[in-house]
Every structure is written in C-alpha cells, then in structure tokens.
Amino acid sequence: MAQDARVSRLGHFLDSEKWLGRLMIGPAILFIVAVVGFPLFLALFYSVSDITVGSESMAFVGLENFKNVIQDPTFRQALWNTFVFAIVSNVVVLVLAKVLALALLKDFRGKWFVRLLILLPWVAPISLGSIGWLWILDSIYSIINWTLRAVGIFGPHTWPIWLGQPNLAMASVITVHAWRLLPLATIILLAGLTSIPQDIHDAAAVDGAGFWRHLFEITIPLVMPIMLVAVLFGIVFTFTDMIVIYVLTRGGPYDMTQVLASLAFFTGIDGGDLAQGAAIALFLLPVLAASAILLLRVARRAEVT
Amino acid sequence: MPSGLHKLKAWGAKGGHFGIVAAFATFAAFPFYWMLLTTFKETRDLLNPNNNPFLFNDPPTLEHLKLLFEETLYVQWLWNTAWVGVLVVAITLLLAIPAGYALARLTGRAGEQLGIGIFLTYLVPPTLLFIPLSRVIADLGLQDSLWSLVLVYPSFTVPFCTWLMMGFFKAIPRDLEEAAMIDGLSRFGAFVKVVMPMSVAGVLTLVIFSFTLVMQEFVYALTFITAASKFTVSVGVPTFLVRGDVYFWGSLMAGCFIASVPIAIVYNFFVGRFIAGFTVGAIK
C-alpha cells in the first residue's frame, strides 16, 4: 500500500510537466551561470582589486583601477577608436547590405554560388581571413597598390603603407570589419525583405510609387525592426572584437587603432595586470547592456503584433 | 514608348544588377581567391615587385603545401581543432536539446522570458570574460590544455543552440506528442520517441553551427594556450606562422584557405535556419 503510493508519487513527479521542464533546462542554466555569470561577477570583483597573474592574495582598492585607466591617454585613445571603429563600420555595412540584399532579392542564374561567395567572410575564421588581408595590404607587395599603379591611378611615387599610417590603418581595419559583417547583415535583411507580403508591393505599384518612394516609404519602414536587429548584432560584434586589430596592427601605429578589447588583452594578459585589464574590459558593458535592452524591445514588439 | 527603348532599359537594368552582384561577390571572395593563388606560386615569383601578381610568372609549385604539412604543426592544429570541436559539439547537444525542448513546451510564460535571457548571454563577448577566466583556468591547472577550451567553448555554443532548438521544437505540431501521450507514452517518452526522430535536421544544424563557432574562436585559445603544439588552427596560423619579419606567405595562405573554405561550403546549406534563429522572432 505504502509502496504503491511512493511509486505513484514518483510517476506523478516524472509526469509533472513543471518538474520535467526544470530537470531538462536545469543543466544548461547551471552551466551558463558557471561559465558566463560567475566570470562576469569575477570581472567586476577584479576591477576593484589589485590582482595580477602571479599574485597569491588580493586587496580591495576601490575605484583606483578605473581612475588610473581614465587618466591614461592610451585608454582614451582606445575608447575613441572603439566608437569610431564600431560606428563607421556599421554605417558602411548597413548601406552596403541594403544594396546587396535588394540585388539578391531577384532570382538569377548562379544565385546559390554568389550566396556562397558572399557568405565566405562570415563563416571563415576571422583570424585567418584577416591574414588574407594582411597579405593584400602588405607594405611592399600590396596587390591593391600594384593594381592602382598599373592602371595609372597611383603615380610612380605614391605607395601608401596601409597598415603603417594612422588614418589608413584605421580605414583598413574598418574595411576588414565591414567585409566580415556584410554577409550577416545582408542575409538578415534579405530575410526581412522576403517576409514582406507581395500584395503590399503590388498595391504600391498600382498606386504608382516610383523606385525611391517605394524604397523609403514602404520597404525600409517594413524592414525596420529586422534592420535594427542586424545593426545591434553588428555593434556588439565590432565593439567587442579584438581579432582583426590583433592580427592586422596590434593596435599600432602608435596605438592609433588600439581598441578597448585589444588594450584589455595587452594590459591584462600580456602585461599580467588582471585588475587593470578587467577594468578596461568593463567599459564594454554599458554598450552591451544598451544593445540587449534594445533587442528585447524588438523581440517584444514582434511578439505583440 | 517604342519597344526598342523598353528593351534597352531592360538590358540596362540587367547589366546594372549584374554589376552590383559581381562587385560584391568580388569584394567578399577576393581574399580567398588571393590565398589560393598565393598557395601555388613560387616564392621568388611572389617577392618580385616587377612581376604581374595576377599571373604565374614561374610554373605553379606545391612547395608551400609541402612545407605547411611537413615542417609546421599545422596538421596537429587541425587535429586539435577537430578534437575540441567534437567534444564541444557533444556537450552542446547534451545541454541545448533538452533545454530547448523545455523552453518550447514545458515552462510556459516564464520560459519565454528565460529563453530570451539565455539568448542574451550570447551577447556577452569573450573579450569581457577572458581575463577572469584566465585566472580560473590557471587555478584549475588547465593552462596549455585543450580541456580548458572544451570547458569554456560551450559558454557561447549552448545559449545560441538552445535558442535555435527552441524555435525548431516550436515548429513541430503539438498534436503529434499529444497523440503519443494518449497512446500511453509519458511526456519524456514522447519527446524521445516522437519528437527527436523528427528533429534530425535541427540537430544537424546545431552540429554545424557549434563546430563553426569552435573553429572561429580566437580570444580564449590565445589567452589559455601558449604551447605551440596545443594551438587550434585559428590561433596557430596567425601567431606561430607569422613570426618576426619572415613571412612564409605561400604556406600561410595555404593554411588559411584550407581551414576556411570547406567549412563555409557545408555551412551554406544551413544558413536559412541560422538566420531564423538570429532574427529573435522579429520575423514570423
């Protein structure tokens, strides 16, 4: 009798959708808390301490690290660069992706192949793609310089050193980032464009809307939410990236392409000052939080409609 | 309007369209084309500024590939990447599939919030976490061990894959499981015997994405690993083959091409699902 009750309670437990749900999602949540939540908390903790790579103990130093960081001209340069880099590459990407997505909306022969080519920069490991660019932008053997000289655009004495001159280095790094993000933004926008019902386009055509009016008054407003998603991911991926910079310029020349993430790496890992590195990296947090909130808004609005 | 003008206009539009598509495809693919070309060119051909770099001024050579495979650790790096990749994929499937199902069916309204919360952790970048994690990995004694990567990589594969799997399960009609449960299966039994066999495509997508993410990862591997024999391919090539002023451009480009293009071709088949996950429900 008692045993029966126990069995049925166990059966009830396994049948209970609430408990089964908790059991199935629990491991994933525990794991995420352990490898994302806990280190995030540690980062906050380190940033107010004096921890280094080798130190046995650490002391609380308050906002000392942040004070040091803000007074450091290299940091201020990096902060500025990070914004320039993230904003310019995303504006470029957005405009190019819009053009490309509209072009890919049409059916044409060999479309799958074009799509494959366009996806390459996004799927290939970016550290390896950046090395391809390192060779293209080489100071002596740059194919760009060679071609421009061969067709007569560069005179015999013009030979820009793409990664060695501050403004050109920044432009190069931005170009490589735009190259890398373009596929993602394009396919997201393309998904948005294909989801617009054809009768809306037809109605606009019947009403006599021209190409530009159609673009700005119908297409763009309708893909606005999806465009916002593309931009937010673009911002997050550029703002927090250090790979392109690490491979192409290591932050040089004279820290003119240094960004927060790379500076955090050079200070925290190469330099061994974990506390200072953590403080620098934490400056990424406000922008991430803002992006997250905006994404939530988009998701919620989509849910309501 | 005379029909000749119409035709001309149509031709013009077609040409313009072709031009745009061709320009973008060139921009996207040129670095890879350049890698491929460089791989087969003689070093003295590469390093002669008077030669036309688009042509083979000397006959093609396999020298760079030979150097890459025989005299560098490249094969070891590919092997390391595959080893980490397989384990991370296994962990990801084990955690993300049940979690995705729970979010799709079992947790109701609270689960929706939880699902978005999990997705948002995908936005927390390695560059924010690598400093504290480097210390944690050192304290665990996992420095220079591939296990450190196996432990940390699911932190970015699990959130995204859980989200993808949730979307995938939501698309399966509820009636199927309910019918199975009426026939006497438990909820979990229905999940294993009815839903999972229908989800092969979703699981395959997860495998491809997790593996691609592992191949692309750079920051953690650069931070945790310093021994050259333990590098993954995305870190080994840029840090170990690029040293000082001597660049072995041929081998370097070969190494980049081989690790980039094959995975991209496989990925191409799954990209639609990937986008469905990325657009956070902003498209229905």
PDB file of N, CA, C and O in Angstrom, chain B residues 170-223:
ATOM      1  N   LYS B 170       9.294  24.371 -31.473  1.00  0.00           N
ATOM      2  CA  LYS B 170       8.016  25.074 -31.535  1.00  0.00           C
ATOM      3  C   LYS B 170       7.321  24.841 -32.873  1.00  0.00           C
ATOM      4  O   LYS B 170       6.091  24.897 -32.964  1.00  0.00           O
ATOM      5  N   ALA B 171       8.123  24.588 -33.920  1.00  0.00           N
ATOM      6  CA  ALA B 171       7.542  24.394 -35.242  1.00  0.00           C
ATOM      7  C   ALA B 171       6.936  22.999 -35.419  1.00  0.00           C
ATOM      8  O   ALA B 171       6.220  22.753 -36.376  1.00  0.00           O
ATOM      9  N   ILE B 172       7.225  22.101 -34.496  1.00  0.00           N
ATOM     10  CA  ILE B 172       6.643  20.746 -34.590  1.00  0.00           C
ATOM     11  C   ILE B 172       5.242  20.780 -33.969  1.00  0.00           C
ATOM     12  O   ILE B 172       5.082  21.264 -32.856  1.00  0.00           O
ATOM     13  N   PRO B 173       4.216  20.271 -34.676  1.00  0.00           N
ATOM     14  CA  PRO B 173       2.847  20.352 -34.151  1.00  0.00           C
ATOM     15  C   PRO B 173       2.699  19.610 -32.816  1.00  0.00           C
ATOM     16  O   PRO B 173       3.192  18.498 -32.678  1.00  0.00           O
ATOM     17  N   ARG B 174       2.006  20.253 -31.881  1.00  0.00           N
ATOM     18  CA  ARG B 174       1.794  19.647 -30.569  1.00  0.00           C
ATOM     19  C   ARG B 174       0.985  18.362 -30.643  1.00  0.00           C
ATOM     20  O   ARG B 174       1.166  17.454 -29.825  1.00  0.00           O
ATOM     21  N   ASP B 175       0.081  18.298 -31.623  1.00  0.00           N
ATOM     22  CA  ASP B 175      -0.841  17.148 -31.719  1.00  0.00           C
ATOM     23  C   ASP B 175      -0.098  15.818 -31.726  1.00  0.00           C
ATOM     24  O   ASP B 175      -0.558  14.831 -31.156  1.00  0.00           O
ATOM     25  N   LEU B 176       1.072  15.818 -32.373  1.00  0.00           N
ATOM     26  CA  LEU B 176       1.809  14.566 -32.518  1.00  0.00           C
ATOM     27  C   LEU B 176       2.182  13.991 -31.159  1.00  0.00           C
ATOM     28  O   LEU B 176       1.992  12.807 -30.903  1.00  0.00           O
ATOM     29  N   GLU B 177       2.704  14.871 -30.279  1.00  0.00           N
ATOM     30  CA  GLU B 177       3.080  14.376 -28.954  1.00  0.00           C
ATOM     31  C   GLU B 177       1.842  14.016 -28.151  1.00  0.00           C
ATOM     32  O   GLU B 177       1.819  13.042 -27.424  1.00  0.00           O
ATOM     33  N   GLU B 178       0.799  14.839 -28.299  1.00  0.00           N
ATOM     34  CA  GLU B 178      -0.399  14.578 -27.506  1.00  0.00           C
ATOM     35  C   GLU B 178      -1.007  13.237 -27.884  1.00  0.00           C
ATOM     36  O   GLU B 178      -1.433  12.474 -27.016  1.00  0.00           O
ATOM     37  N   ALA B 179      -0.994  12.928 -29.185  1.00  0.00           N
ATOM     38  CA  ALA B 179      -1.499  11.621 -29.625  1.00  0.00           C
ATOM     39  C   ALA B 179      -0.668  10.506 -29.010  1.00  0.00           C
ATOM     40  O   ALA B 179      -1.201   9.521 -28.507  1.00  0.00           O
ATOM     41  N   ALA B 180       0.659  10.686 -29.001  1.00  0.00           N
ATOM     42  CA  ALA B 180       1.541   9.659 -28.447  1.00  0.00           C
ATOM     43  C   ALA B 180       1.300   9.484 -26.958  1.00  0.00           C
ATOM     44  O   ALA B 180       1.351   8.374 -26.428  1.00  0.00           O
ATOM     45  N   MET B 181       0.979  10.609 -26.272  1.00  0.00           N
ATOM     46  CA  MET B 181       0.754  10.518 -24.834  1.00  0.00           C
ATOM     47  C   MET B 181      -0.574   9.836 -24.528  1.00  0.00           C
ATOM     48  O   MET B 181      -0.698   9.110 -23.543  1.00  0.00           O
ATOM     49  N   ILE B 182      -1.541  10.063 -25.408  1.00  0.00           N
ATOM     50  CA  ILE B 182      -2.811   9.358 -25.227  1.00  0.00           C
ATOM     51  C   ILE B 182      -2.593   7.863 -25.411  1.00  0.00           C
ATOM     52  O   ILE B 182      -3.181   7.040 -24.726  1.00  0.00           O
ATOM     53  N   ASP B 183      -1.674   7.525 -26.324  1.00  0.00           N
ATOM     54  CA  ASP B 183      -1.362   6.110 -26.548  1.00  0.00           C
ATOM     55  C   ASP B 183      -0.522   5.520 -25.424  1.00  0.00           C
ATOM     56  O   ASP B 183      -0.062   4.391 -25.528  1.00  0.00           O
ATOM     57  N   GLY B 184      -0.239   6.291 -24.386  1.00  0.00           N
ATOM     58  CA  GLY B 184       0.394   5.712 -23.215  1.00  0.00           C
ATOM     59  C   GLY B 184       1.847   6.109 -22.975  1.00  0.00           C
ATOM     60  O   GLY B 184       2.440   5.687 -21.990  1.00  0.00           O
ATOM     61  N   LEU B 185       2.431   6.896 -23.864  1.00  0.00           N
ATOM     62  CA  LEU B 185       3.805   7.331 -23.604  1.00  0.00           C
ATOM     63  C   LEU B 185       3.779   8.472 -22.594  1.00  0.00           C
ATOM     64  O   LEU B 185       2.828   9.256 -22.549  1.00  0.00           O
ATOM     65  N   SER B 186       4.847   8.563 -21.786  1.00  0.00           N
ATOM     66  CA  SER B 186       4.966   9.717 -20.902  1.00  0.00           C
ATOM     67  C   SER B 186       5.414  10.909 -21.747  1.00  0.00           C
ATOM     68  O   SER B 186       5.758  10.760 -22.918  1.00  0.00           O
ATOM     69  N   ARG B 187       5.404  12.095 -21.153  1.00  0.00           N
ATOM     70  CA  ARG B 187       5.848  13.285 -21.868  1.00  0.00           C
ATOM     71  C   ARG B 187       7.294  13.112 -22.352  1.00  0.00           C
ATOM     72  O   ARG B 187       7.636  13.382 -23.495  1.00  0.00           O
ATOM     73  N   PHE B 188       8.139  12.594 -21.447  1.00  0.00           N
ATOM     74  CA  PHE B 188       9.543  12.408 -21.800  1.00  0.00           C
ATOM     75  C   PHE B 188       9.677  11.342 -22.890  1.00  0.00           C
ATOM     76  O   PHE B 188      10.455  11.489 -23.833  1.00  0.00           O
ATOM     77  N   GLY B 189       8.856  10.275 -22.748  1.00  0.00           N
ATOM     78  CA  GLY B 189       8.870   9.225 -23.768  1.00  0.00           C
ATOM     79  C   GLY B 189       8.468   9.781 -25.125  1.00  0.00           C
ATOM     80  O   GLY B 189       9.067   9.448 -26.154  1.00  0.00           O
ATOM     81  N   ALA B 190       7.464  10.653 -25.127  1.00  0.00           N
ATOM     82  CA  ALA B 190       7.022  11.242 -26.388  1.00  0.00           C
ATOM     83  C   ALA B 190       8.132  12.095 -26.991  1.00  0.00           C
ATOM     84  O   ALA B 190       8.355  12.099 -28.207  1.00  0.00           O
ATOM     85  N   PHE B 191       8.862  12.808 -26.121  1.00  0.00           N
ATOM     86  CA  PHE B 191       9.987  13.626 -26.590  1.00  0.00           C
ATOM     87  C   PHE B 191      11.053  12.760 -27.258  1.00  0.00           C
ATOM     88  O   PHE B 191      11.499  13.038 -28.369  1.00  0.00           O
ATOM     89  N   VAL B 192      11.395  11.649 -26.579  1.00  0.00           N
ATOM     90  CA  VAL B 192      12.471  10.801 -27.106  1.00  0.00           C
ATOM     91  C   VAL B 192      12.011  10.045 -28.351  1.00  0.00           C
ATOM     92  O   VAL B 192      12.731   9.973 -29.346  1.00  0.00           O
ATOM     93  N   LYS B 193      10.776   9.497 -28.316  1.00  0.00           N
ATOM     94  CA  LYS B 193      10.389   8.580 -29.385  1.00  0.00           C
ATOM     95  C   LYS B 193       9.667   9.248 -30.549  1.00  0.00           C
ATOM     96  O   LYS B 193       9.653   8.719 -31.645  1.00  0.00           O
ATOM     97  N   VAL B 194       9.046  10.378 -30.294  1.00  0.00           N
ATOM     98  CA  VAL B 194       8.282  11.019 -31.371  1.00  0.00           C
ATOM     99  C   VAL B 194       8.963  12.292 -31.876  1.00  0.00           C
ATOM    100  O   VAL B 194       9.157  12.483 -33.072  1.00  0.00           O
ATOM    101  N   VAL B 195       9.360  13.163 -30.944  1.00  0.00           N
ATOM    102  CA  VAL B 195       9.892  14.458 -31.359  1.00  0.00           C
ATOM    103  C   VAL B 195      11.321  14.355 -31.891  1.00  0.00           C
ATOM    104  O   VAL B 195      11.643  14.886 -32.944  1.00  0.00           O
ATOM    105  N   MET B 196      12.163  13.614 -31.177  1.00  0.00           N
ATOM    106  CA  MET B 196      13.574  13.553 -31.585  1.00  0.00           C
ATOM    107  C   MET B 196      13.779  13.005 -32.996  1.00  0.00           C
ATOM    108  O   MET B 196      14.547  13.579 -33.774  1.00  0.00           O
ATOM    109  N   PRO B 197      13.090  11.898 -33.351  1.00  0.00           N
ATOM    110  CA  PRO B 197      13.296  11.411 -34.725  1.00  0.00           C
ATOM    111  C   PRO B 197      12.907  12.439 -35.798  1.00  0.00           C
ATOM    112  O   PRO B 197      13.423  12.400 -36.908  1.00  0.00           O
ATOM    113  N   MET B 198      12.001  13.369 -35.430  1.00  0.00           N
ATOM    114  CA  MET B 198      11.624  14.398 -36.407  1.00  0.00           C
ATOM    115  C   MET B 198      12.600  15.565 -36.434  1.00  0.00           C
ATOM    116  O   MET B 198      12.458  16.484 -37.227  1.00  0.00           O
ATOM    117  N   SER B 199      13.562  15.555 -35.510  1.00  0.00           N
ATOM    118  CA  SER B 199      14.406  16.724 -35.334  1.00  0.00           C
ATOM    119  C   SER B 199      15.822  16.540 -35.859  1.00  0.00           C
ATOM    120  O   SER B 199      16.720  17.298 -35.500  1.00  0.00           O
ATOM    121  N   VAL B 200      16.002  15.534 -36.711  1.00  0.00           N
ATOM    122  CA  VAL B 200      17.353  15.253 -37.202  1.00  0.00           C
ATOM    123  C   VAL B 200      17.955  16.485 -37.884  1.00  0.00           C
ATOM    124  O   VAL B 200      19.114  16.837 -37.651  1.00  0.00           O
ATOM    125  N   ALA B 201      17.143  17.180 -38.673  1.00  0.00           N
ATOM    126  CA  ALA B 201      17.664  18.358 -39.377  1.00  0.00           C
ATOM    127  C   ALA B 201      18.106  19.433 -38.387  1.00  0.00           C
ATOM    128  O   ALA B 201      19.152  20.058 -38.554  1.00  0.00           O
ATOM    129  N   GLY B 202      17.307  19.620 -37.332  1.00  0.00           N
ATOM    130  CA  GLY B 202      17.661  20.609 -36.323  1.00  0.00           C
ATOM    131  C   GLY B 202      18.954  20.255 -35.621  1.00  0.00           C
ATOM    132  O   GLY B 202      19.816  21.114 -35.401  1.00  0.00           O
ATOM    133  N   VAL B 203      19.118  18.987 -35.287  1.00  0.00           N
ATOM    134  CA  VAL B 203      20.326  18.553 -34.596  1.00  0.00           C
ATOM    135  C   VAL B 203      21.547  18.729 -35.492  1.00  0.00           C
ATOM    136  O   VAL B 203      22.602  19.190 -35.055  1.00  0.00           O
ATOM    137  N   LEU B 204      21.370  18.411 -36.769  1.00  0.00           N
ATOM    138  CA  LEU B 204      22.463  18.570 -37.725  1.00  0.00           C
ATOM    139  C   LEU B 204      22.886  20.046 -37.812  1.00  0.00           C
ATOM    140  O   LEU B 204      24.076  20.364 -37.855  1.00  0.00           O
ATOM    141  N   THR B 205      21.885  20.940 -37.806  1.00  0.00           N
ATOM    142  CA  THR B 205      22.186  22.361 -37.824  1.00  0.00           C
ATOM    143  C   THR B 205      23.020  22.757 -36.608  1.00  0.00           C
ATOM    144  O   THR B 205      24.003  23.491 -36.718  1.00  0.00           O
ATOM    145  N   LEU B 206      22.620  22.236 -35.462  1.00  0.00           N
ATOM    146  CA  LEU B 206      23.356  22.521 -34.233  1.00  0.00           C
ATOM    147  C   LEU B 206      24.808  22.075 -34.340  1.00  0.00           C
ATOM    148  O   LEU B 206      25.725  22.789 -33.915  1.00  0.00           O
ATOM    149  N   VAL B 207      24.999  20.875 -34.895  1.00  0.00           N
ATOM    150  CA  VAL B 207      26.353  20.340 -35.024  1.00  0.00           C
ATOM    151  C   VAL B 207      27.203  21.279 -35.883  1.00  0.00           C
ATOM    152  O   VAL B 207      28.315  21.656 -35.501  1.00  0.00           O
ATOM    153  N   ILE B 208      26.642  21.683 -37.029  1.00  0.00           N
ATOM    154  CA  ILE B 208      27.409  22.551 -37.934  1.00  0.00           C
ATOM    155  C   ILE B 208      27.748  23.881 -37.263  1.00  0.00           C
ATOM    156  O   ILE B 208      28.881  24.350 -37.304  1.00  0.00           O
ATOM    157  N   PHE B 209      26.748  24.508 -36.621  1.00  0.00           N
ATOM    158  CA  PHE B 209      26.999  25.817 -36.017  1.00  0.00           C
ATOM    159  C   PHE B 209      27.991  25.743 -34.874  1.00  0.00           C
ATOM    160  O   PHE B 209      28.888  26.569 -34.773  1.00  0.00           O
ATOM    161  N   SER B 210      27.809  24.744 -34.004  1.00  0.00           N
ATOM    162  CA  SER B 210      28.734  24.648 -32.876  1.00  0.00           C
ATOM    163  C   SER B 210      30.149  24.456 -33.392  1.00  0.00           C
ATOM    164  O   SER B 210      31.092  25.090 -32.915  1.00  0.00           O
ATOM    165  N   PHE B 211      30.276  23.596 -34.390  1.00  0.00           N
ATOM    166  CA  PHE B 211      31.613  23.314 -34.900  1.00  0.00           C
ATOM    167  C   PHE B 211      32.229  24.561 -35.538  1.00  0.00           C
ATOM    168  O   PHE B 211      33.412  24.858 -35.336  1.00  0.00           O
ATOM    169  N   THR B 212      31.410  25.293 -36.298  1.00  0.00           N
ATOM    170  CA  THR B 212      31.923  26.521 -36.923  1.00  0.00           C
ATOM    171  C   THR B 212      32.357  27.523 -35.859  1.00  0.00           C
ATOM    172  O   THR B 212      33.407  28.153 -35.980  1.00  0.00           O
ATOM    173  N   LEU B 213      31.549  27.672 -34.824  1.00  0.00           N
ATOM    174  CA  LEU B 213      31.903  28.619 -33.767  1.00  0.00           C
ATOM    175  C   LEU B 213      33.217  28.227 -33.093  1.00  0.00           C
ATOM    176  O   LEU B 213      34.039  29.077 -32.772  1.00  0.00           O
ATOM    177  N   VAL B 214      33.408  26.925 -32.898  1.00  0.00           N
ATOM    178  CA  VAL B 214      34.663  26.464 -32.301  1.00  0.00           C
ATOM    179  C   VAL B 214      35.842  26.792 -33.212  1.00  0.00           C
ATOM    180  O   VAL B 214      36.889  27.263 -32.765  1.00  0.00           O
ATOM    181  N   MET B 215      35.668  26.566 -34.511  1.00  0.00           N
ATOM    182  CA  MET B 215      36.761  26.856 -35.454  1.00  0.00           C
ATOM    183  C   MET B 215      37.110  28.337 -35.472  1.00  0.00           C
ATOM    184  O   MET B 215      38.252  28.714 -35.670  1.00  0.00           O
ATOM    185  N   GLN B 216      36.087  29.185 -35.302  1.00  0.00           N
ATOM    186  CA  GLN B 216      36.319  30.627 -35.405  1.00  0.00           C
ATOM    187  C   GLN B 216      36.923  31.222 -34.146  1.00  0.00           C
ATOM    188  O   GLN B 216      37.545  32.271 -34.194  1.00  0.00           O
ATOM    189  N   GLU B 217      36.740  30.575 -33.005  1.00  0.00           N
ATOM    190  CA  GLU B 217      37.116  31.199 -31.742  1.00  0.00           C
ATOM    191  C   GLU B 217      38.614  31.496 -31.689  1.00  0.00           C
ATOM    192  O   GLU B 217      39.438  30.693 -32.089  1.00  0.00           O
ATOM    193  N   PHE B 218      38.939  32.651 -31.163  1.00  0.00           N
ATOM    194  CA  PHE B 218      40.339  33.087 -31.160  1.00  0.00           C
ATOM    195  C   PHE B 218      40.792  33.533 -29.773  1.00  0.00           C
ATOM    196  O   PHE B 218      41.842  33.132 -29.293  1.00  0.00           O
ATOM    197  N   VAL B 219      39.950  34.357 -29.113  1.00  0.00           N
ATOM    198  CA  VAL B 219      40.406  35.052 -27.908  1.00  0.00           C
ATOM    199  C   VAL B 219      40.733  34.091 -26.762  1.00  0.00           C
ATOM    200  O   VAL B 219      41.801  34.183 -26.145  1.00  0.00           O
ATOM    201  N   TYR B 220      39.845  33.136 -26.485  1.00  0.00           N
ATOM    202  CA  TYR B 220      40.111  32.207 -25.382  1.00  0.00           C
ATOM    203  C   TYR B 220      41.341  31.354 -25.674  1.00  0.00           C
ATOM    204  O   TYR B 220      42.179  31.146 -24.807  1.00  0.00           O
ATOM    205  N   ALA B 221      41.427  30.857 -26.903  1.00  0.00           N
ATOM    206  CA  ALA B 221      42.553  29.987 -27.237  1.00  0.00           C
ATOM    207  C   ALA B 221      43.867  30.750 -27.121  1.00  0.00           C
ATOM    208  O   ALA B 221      44.860  30.233 -26.611  1.00  0.00           O
ATOM    209  N   LEU B 222      43.846  32.016 -27.546  1.00  0.00           N
ATOM    210  CA  LEU B 222      45.057  32.842 -27.448  1.00  0.00           C
ATOM    211  C   LEU B 222      45.431  33.067 -25.993  1.00  0.00           C
ATOM    212  O   LEU B 222      46.615  33.127 -25.642  1.00  0.00           O
ATOM    213  N   THR B 223      44.416  33.201 -25.131  1.00  0.00           N
ATOM    214  CA  THR B 223      44.658  33.518 -23.725  1.00  0.00           C
ATOM    215  C   THR B 223      45.107  32.295 -22.928  1.00  0.00           C
ATOM    216  O   THR B 223      46.020  32.378 -22.112  1.00  0.00           O
TER     217      THR B 223
END
